[in-house]
Tab-separated table of C-alpha atoms in Angstrom:
chain	number	residue	atom	x	y	z
A	218	UNK	CA	-1.318	12.247	-18.817
A	219	UNK	CA	2.340	11.912	-20.540
A	220	UNK	CA	5.002	9.878	-19.710
A	221	UNK	CA	7.095	12.791	-18.687
A	222	UNK	CA	5.446	12.607	-15.338
A	223	UNK	CA	7.039	9.496	-14.161
A	224	UNK	CA	10.618	11.300	-14.425
A	225	UNK	CA	9.235	13.230	-10.958
A	226	UNK	CA	9.576	9.797	-9.440
A	227	UNK	CA	13.413	8.930	-9.955
A	228	UNK	CA	14.020	5.253	-8.507
A	229	UNK	CA	17.029	3.843	-6.742
A	230	UNK	CA	17.941	1.129	-4.202
A	231	UNK	CA	19.180	1.035	-1.092
A	232	UNK	CA	19.244	-2.159	1.569
A	233	UNK	CA	16.667	-2.580	4.553
A	234	UNK	CA	16.747	-5.611	6.696
A	235	UNK	CA	19.143	-7.365	4.445
A	236	UNK	CA	17.090	-6.793	1.071
A	237	UNK	CA	17.757	-4.521	-1.608
A	238	UNK	CA	14.602	-2.171	-1.747
A	239	UNK	CA	13.574	-0.123	-4.708
A	240	UNK	CA	12.391	3.330	-3.362
A	241	UNK	CA	11.616	7.214	-4.619
A	242	UNK	CA	12.601	10.153	-2.619
A	243	UNK	CA	11.204	13.538	-3.355
A	244	UNK	CA	14.304	14.902	-1.019
A	245	UNK	CA	11.922	17.843	0.303
A	246	UNK	CA	13.073	19.651	3.127
A	247	UNK	CA	10.925	20.225	6.306
A	248	UNK	CA	9.219	18.797	9.373
A	249	UNK	CA	7.091	16.331	7.596
A	250	UNK	CA	8.079	12.665	5.785
A	251	UNK	CA	5.525	10.535	4.329
A	252	UNK	CA	5.950	6.845	3.510
A	253	UNK	CA	4.278	5.466	0.916
A	254	UNK	CA	3.531	1.640	0.087
A	255	UNK	CA	2.957	-0.059	-3.207
A	256	UNK	CA	-0.475	-1.281	-3.853
A	257	UNK	CA	-0.677	-5.002	-5.570
A	258	UNK	CA	-0.321	-5.756	-8.437
A	259	UNK	CA	1.215	-2.334	-9.159
A	260	UNK	CA	4.470	-0.806	-7.970
A	261	UNK	CA	5.363	2.491	-6.466
A	262	UNK	CA	4.707	4.338	-9.563
A	263	UNK	CA	1.029	3.930	-8.408
A	264	UNK	CA	1.955	7.169	-6.584
A	265	UNK	CA	2.605	9.300	-9.917
A	266	UNK	CA	-0.898	10.651	-9.978
A	267	UNK	CA	-0.398	12.572	-6.902
A	268	UNK	CA	3.414	12.620	-6.263
A	269	UNK	CA	4.351	15.998	-7.183
A	270	UNK	CA	1.056	17.727	-5.505
A	271	UNK	CA	2.039	15.796	-2.533
A	272	UNK	CA	5.676	16.832	-2.317
A	273	UNK	CA	4.469	20.513	-1.676
A	274	UNK	CA	3.340	19.230	1.803
A	275	UNK	CA	6.168	17.104	2.859
A	276	UNK	CA	9.023	14.890	1.642
A	277	UNK	CA	7.827	11.724	0.034
A	278	UNK	CA	9.510	8.328	-0.151
A	279	UNK	CA	7.876	5.647	-1.944
A	280	UNK	CA	8.887	1.899	-1.410
A	281	UNK	CA	8.017	-1.430	-3.282
A	282	UNK	CA	7.474	-3.476	-0.513
A	283	UNK	CA	9.637	-6.594	-0.415
A	284	UNK	CA	8.646	-9.011	-2.805
A	285	UNK	CA	6.377	-6.601	-4.571
A	286	UNK	CA	7.250	-4.356	-7.510
A	287	UNK	CA	11.045	-4.851	-8.415
A	288	UNK	CA	12.064	-4.899	-4.522
A	289	UNK	CA	13.897	-8.072	-3.357
A	290	UNK	CA	11.682	-10.247	-1.679
A	291	UNK	CA	12.007	-12.493	1.267
A	292	UNK	CA	9.092	-15.773	1.934
A	293	UNK	CA	9.076	-14.964	5.558
A	294	UNK	CA	8.057	-11.615	4.964
A	295	UNK	CA	4.836	-11.932	2.938
A	296	UNK	CA	2.555	-11.837	5.701
A	297	UNK	CA	0.831	-8.657	6.932
A	298	UNK	CA	2.267	-9.097	10.431
A	299	UNK	CA	5.814	-9.822	9.263
A	300	UNK	CA	5.422	-6.962	6.605
A	301	UNK	CA	4.863	-4.592	9.585
A	302	UNK	CA	7.691	-5.645	11.558
A	303	UNK	CA	9.774	-4.711	8.371
A	304	UNK	CA	8.629	-1.397	7.961
A	305	UNK	CA	9.521	-0.735	11.443
A	306	UNK	CA	13.010	-1.796	10.584
A	307	UNK	CA	13.340	0.044	7.526
A	308	UNK	CA	12.219	3.426	8.940
A	309	UNK	CA	14.750	2.997	11.439
A	310	UNK	CA	17.357	1.932	9.278
A	311	UNK	CA	16.999	4.645	6.866
A	312	UNK	CA	16.507	7.520	9.729
A	313	UNK	CA	12.944	8.477	8.671
A	314	UNK	CA	12.026	9.515	12.059
A	315	UNK	CA	8.284	9.449	12.464
A	316	UNK	CA	6.718	8.991	9.192
A	317	UNK	CA	3.104	9.583	8.204
A	318	UNK	CA	2.531	6.234	6.443
A	319	UNK	CA	0.136	5.617	3.533
A	320	UNK	CA	-0.669	2.122	2.587
A	321	UNK	CA	-3.522	1.154	0.511
A	322	UNK	CA	-4.347	-2.404	-0.955
A	323	UNK	CA	-1.874	-4.844	0.408
A	324	UNK	CA	-0.349	-1.936	2.736
A	325	UNK	CA	-3.424	-1.805	4.990
A	326	UNK	CA	-2.447	-5.174	7.161
A	327	UNK	CA	0.786	-3.829	7.120
A	328	UNK	CA	0.428	-0.366	8.206
A	329	UNK	CA	-1.835	-1.423	10.863
A	330	UNK	CA	0.387	-4.108	12.498
A	331	UNK	CA	3.267	-1.906	12.234
A	332	UNK	CA	0.886	0.963	13.988
A	333	UNK	CA	-0.093	-1.897	16.571
A	334	UNK	CA	3.694	-2.796	17.641
A	335	UNK	CA	5.019	0.841	17.962
A	336	UNK	CA	1.776	2.841	19.391
A	337	UNK	CA	3.688	6.179	19.330
A	338	UNK	CA	5.746	5.878	15.986
A	339	UNK	CA	3.240	7.292	13.276
A	340	UNK	CA	1.402	10.552	13.419
A	341	UNK	CA	-1.341	9.221	10.980
A	342	UNK	CA	-1.910	6.431	8.545
A	343	UNK	CA	-3.921	6.360	5.494
A	344	UNK	CA	-5.213	2.535	4.306
A	345	UNK	CA	-8.139	0.668	2.761
A	346	UNK	CA	-9.039	-1.017	-0.431
A	347	UNK	CA	-7.066	-4.015	1.362
A	348	UNK	CA	-8.545	-7.138	2.647
A	349	UNK	CA	-8.925	-6.602	6.682
A	350	UNK	CA	-12.396	-7.895	8.251
A	351	UNK	CA	-12.669	-11.210	9.896
A	352	UNK	CA	-14.194	-13.192	8.929
A	353	UNK	CA	-12.494	-12.078	5.735
A	354	UNK	CA	-15.058	-10.561	2.875
A	355	UNK	CA	-12.969	-10.508	-0.488
A	356	UNK	CA	-14.630	-11.323	-3.855
A	357	UNK	CA	-13.404	-12.260	-7.550
A	358	UNK	CA	-10.268	-13.073	-8.536
A	359	UNK	CA	-8.881	-12.021	-4.616
A	360	UNK	CA	-11.049	-14.509	-3.458
A	361	UNK	CA	-10.410	-17.336	-5.521
A	362	UNK	CA	-6.414	-16.817	-5.291
A	363	UNK	CA	-6.849	-16.867	-1.211
A	364	UNK	CA	-9.217	-19.903	-1.207
A	365	UNK	CA	-7.367	-21.990	-3.809
A	366	UNK	CA	-6.134	-25.385	-2.277
A	367	UNK	CA	-2.919	-24.191	-3.956
A	368	UNK	CA	-1.809	-22.221	-7.134
A	369	UNK	CA	-1.052	-24.727	-9.542
A	370	UNK	CA	-3.558	-23.693	-11.988
A	371	UNK	CA	-1.160	-20.886	-12.630
A	372	UNK	CA	1.822	-22.870	-13.722
A	373	UNK	CA	3.328	-21.695	-17.187
A	374	UNK	CA	1.174	-18.677	-17.196
A	375	UNK	CA	3.361	-15.597	-17.275
A	376	UNK	CA	2.556	-13.012	-14.668
A	377	UNK	CA	2.493	-10.087	-17.205
A	378	UNK	CA	-0.667	-11.720	-18.581
A	379	UNK	CA	-2.133	-11.682	-15.146
A	380	UNK	CA	-1.279	-8.303	-14.150
A	381	UNK	CA	-2.375	-7.076	-17.662
A	382	UNK	CA	-6.043	-8.394	-17.073
A	383	UNK	CA	-5.767	-6.904	-13.314
A	384	UNK	CA	-5.275	-3.476	-14.482
A	385	UNK	CA	-8.497	-3.672	-16.818
A	386	UNK	CA	-10.089	-2.656	-13.153
A	387	UNK	CA	-8.775	0.590	-13.685
A	388	UNK	CA	-11.764	2.643	-14.748
A	389	UNK	CA	-10.529	6.285	-15.352
A	390	UNK	CA	-7.142	7.091	-14.782
A	391	UNK	CA	-5.129	6.182	-18.176
A	392	UNK	CA	-1.925	4.843	-17.181
A	393	UNK	CA	1.266	6.341	-18.722
A	394	UNK	CA	3.079	3.390	-20.816
A	395	UNK	CA	5.812	3.469	-18.987
A	396	UNK	CA	3.964	3.037	-15.734
A	397	UNK	CA	2.066	0.071	-17.165
A	398	UNK	CA	5.235	-1.392	-18.384
A	399	UNK	CA	6.747	-1.116	-14.951
A	400	UNK	CA	3.878	-3.178	-13.372
A	401	UNK	CA	3.993	-6.059	-16.069
A	402	UNK	CA	7.746	-6.376	-15.592
A	403	UNK	CA	7.307	-6.300	-11.804
A	404	UNK	CA	5.353	-9.518	-11.826
A	405	UNK	CA	6.556	-10.902	-14.885
A	406	UNK	CA	7.154	-14.993	-14.939
A	407	UNK	CA	6.552	-16.501	-11.558
A	408	UNK	CA	6.806	-13.409	-9.407
A	409	UNK	CA	3.083	-12.552	-9.290
A	410	UNK	CA	2.531	-15.962	-7.791
A	411	UNK	CA	5.155	-15.748	-5.616
A	412	UNK	CA	3.923	-12.342	-4.158
A	413	UNK	CA	0.326	-13.734	-3.890
A	414	UNK	CA	1.507	-15.709	-0.944
A	415	UNK	CA	0.813	-12.627	0.858
A	416	UNK	CA	-2.842	-12.434	0.419
A	417	UNK	CA	-3.146	-16.088	1.175
A	418	UNK	CA	-2.082	-15.471	4.542
A	419	UNK	CA	-4.889	-13.101	5.219
A	420	UNK	CA	-7.078	-15.945	6.998
A	421	UNK	CA	-4.207	-16.378	9.648
A	422	UNK	CA	-3.413	-12.848	10.166
A	423	UNK	CA	-6.442	-10.782	10.048
A	424	UNK	CA	-8.391	-12.495	13.210
A	425	UNK	CA	-4.727	-11.605	15.252
A	426	UNK	CA	-5.062	-7.770	13.410
A	427	UNK	CA	-8.662	-7.678	14.718
A	428	UNK	CA	-7.669	-8.113	18.388
A	429	UNK	CA	-5.230	-5.238	18.145
A	430	UNK	CA	-7.119	-2.844	16.389
A	431	UNK	CA	-9.148	-1.020	19.710
A	432	UNK	CA	-5.394	-0.479	20.739
A	433	UNK	CA	-4.110	1.396	18.045
A	434	UNK	CA	-3.900	5.089	18.822
A	435	UNK	CA	-2.482	6.144	15.297
A	436	UNK	CA	-5.009	8.540	13.693
A	437	UNK	CA	-6.345	6.436	10.806
A	438	UNK	CA	-7.783	7.852	7.256
A	439	UNK	CA	-9.847	4.813	5.525
A	440	UNK	CA	-10.204	5.422	1.795
A	441	UNK	CA	-12.411	2.774	0.076
A	442	UNK	CA	-13.715	2.653	-3.530
A	443	UNK	CA	-17.711	2.464	-3.336
A	444	UNK	CA	-18.075	-0.432	-6.043
A	445	UNK	CA	-14.783	-2.295	-5.345
A	446	UNK	CA	-15.119	-5.689	-7.079
A	447	UNK	CA	-12.192	-7.122	-4.929
A	448	UNK	CA	-12.307	-5.827	-1.979
A	449	UNK	CA	-16.114	-4.747	-0.751
A	450	UNK	CA	-16.214	-1.629	1.472
A	451	UNK	CA	-17.351	-3.863	4.225
A	452	UNK	CA	-13.612	-3.950	5.013
A	453	UNK	CA	-13.074	-0.427	5.459
A	454	UNK	CA	-16.496	-0.173	7.765
A	455	UNK	CA	-15.268	-3.036	9.794
A	456	UNK	CA	-11.564	-1.070	10.445
A	457	UNK	CA	-13.782	2.244	11.029
A	458	UNK	CA	-16.204	0.574	13.730
A	459	UNK	CA	-12.968	-0.496	15.545
A	460	UNK	CA	-10.186	1.905	15.198
A	461	UNK	CA	-10.113	4.368	18.228
A	462	UNK	CA	-9.321	7.374	16.108
A	463	UNK	CA	-10.454	6.963	12.397
A	464	UNK	CA	-12.440	8.625	9.428
A	465	UNK	CA	-13.788	7.148	7.058
A	466	UNK	CA	-14.436	8.147	3.122
A	467	UNK	CA	-16.044	5.970	0.339
A	468	UNK	CA	-14.895	7.038	-3.193
A	469	UNK	CA	-17.017	6.701	-6.379
A	470	UNK	CA	-14.551	4.524	-7.871
A	471	UNK	CA	-13.758	0.733	-7.979
A	472	UNK	CA	-10.605	-1.116	-6.621
A	473	UNK	CA	-7.966	1.556	-7.732
A	474	UNK	CA	-8.992	4.467	-5.553
A	475	UNK	CA	-5.243	5.994	-5.756
A	476	UNK	CA	-5.515	6.315	-9.344
A	477	UNK	CA	-9.097	6.865	-10.390
A	478	UNK	CA	-10.086	9.112	-7.651
A	479	UNK	CA	-6.566	10.736	-7.394
A	480	UNK	CA	-7.609	13.827	-6.702
A	481	UNK	CA	-9.906	13.121	-3.821
A	482	UNK	CA	-7.308	10.533	-2.408
A	483	UNK	CA	-4.474	13.416	-2.527
A	484	UNK	CA	-6.799	15.779	-0.494
A	485	UNK	CA	-7.860	13.418	2.182
A	486	UNK	CA	-4.199	12.250	2.475
A	487	UNK	CA	-3.058	16.167	2.291
A	488	UNK	CA	-5.618	17.325	5.157
A	489	UNK	CA	-5.173	14.140	7.590
A	490	UNK	CA	-1.215	14.972	7.304
A	491	UNK	CA	-1.845	18.635	8.295
A	492	UNK	CA	-4.264	17.875	10.743
A	493	UNK	CA	-2.214	15.661	12.545
A	494	UNK	CA	1.531	17.232	12.238
A	495	UNK	CA	4.582	15.227	13.531
A	496	UNK	CA	5.211	17.604	16.743
A	497	UNK	CA	1.564	17.699	17.926
A	498	UNK	CA	0.286	15.975	20.598
A	499	UNK	CA	-0.979	12.176	19.786
A	500	UNK	CA	0.698	13.186	16.156
């Protein structure tokens, strides 16, 4: 894949909830809008794998969540529950109406909290590959980050180096150089450690989310990697067992389903959107 692919996602900045948020907009016309959230430690360019193809189905708006990618952050938003509230405010401020919401990885909790706060807002949601179960079931570096008494062990370590190591988990997809550099730059210096506050809030927020799952009306497509070494598929199974209207697909990938399983991820997302158009009852 050449670096020219990235040019299909021209980024801009706009205020939301008082913060400068980086975003890309396909500017397509039509009835459907899809809001895509960045995974961690990546950025909105994680969606370059499917951007041009999904843009044939709907208008796409991709954002870097506050404190992630290259969006301005605020410490009190680095909790899934608070991030869910931010999403609702951004959607209102930007006039996005009732968008389909795609948020894997760290977006999973935020998407589901948003869906639980405004039961009729989203025609569909696509989540997965993010810590969701209670008790929490995560592994590897993610487990260490969450359970460490503090992050003093990262003092003096450039976030670029941490992210470079994390990206080794991408198994098949070849990152364009420009995308890789965007990921590294987005978490350089202390930025990675600052953003880690979000996953460290999982033990407090996920029990609250677990109690709300049964109330969520939004049809939820759950996508997980069958050999995810950070977020085992048990998290996806936990959600599927508790969400009233959900579909679970486990891909033959590791953690980075949206990149290593891009074709399958695209098809699952597009099919879910087409099955639940904005104007349909319950959609």
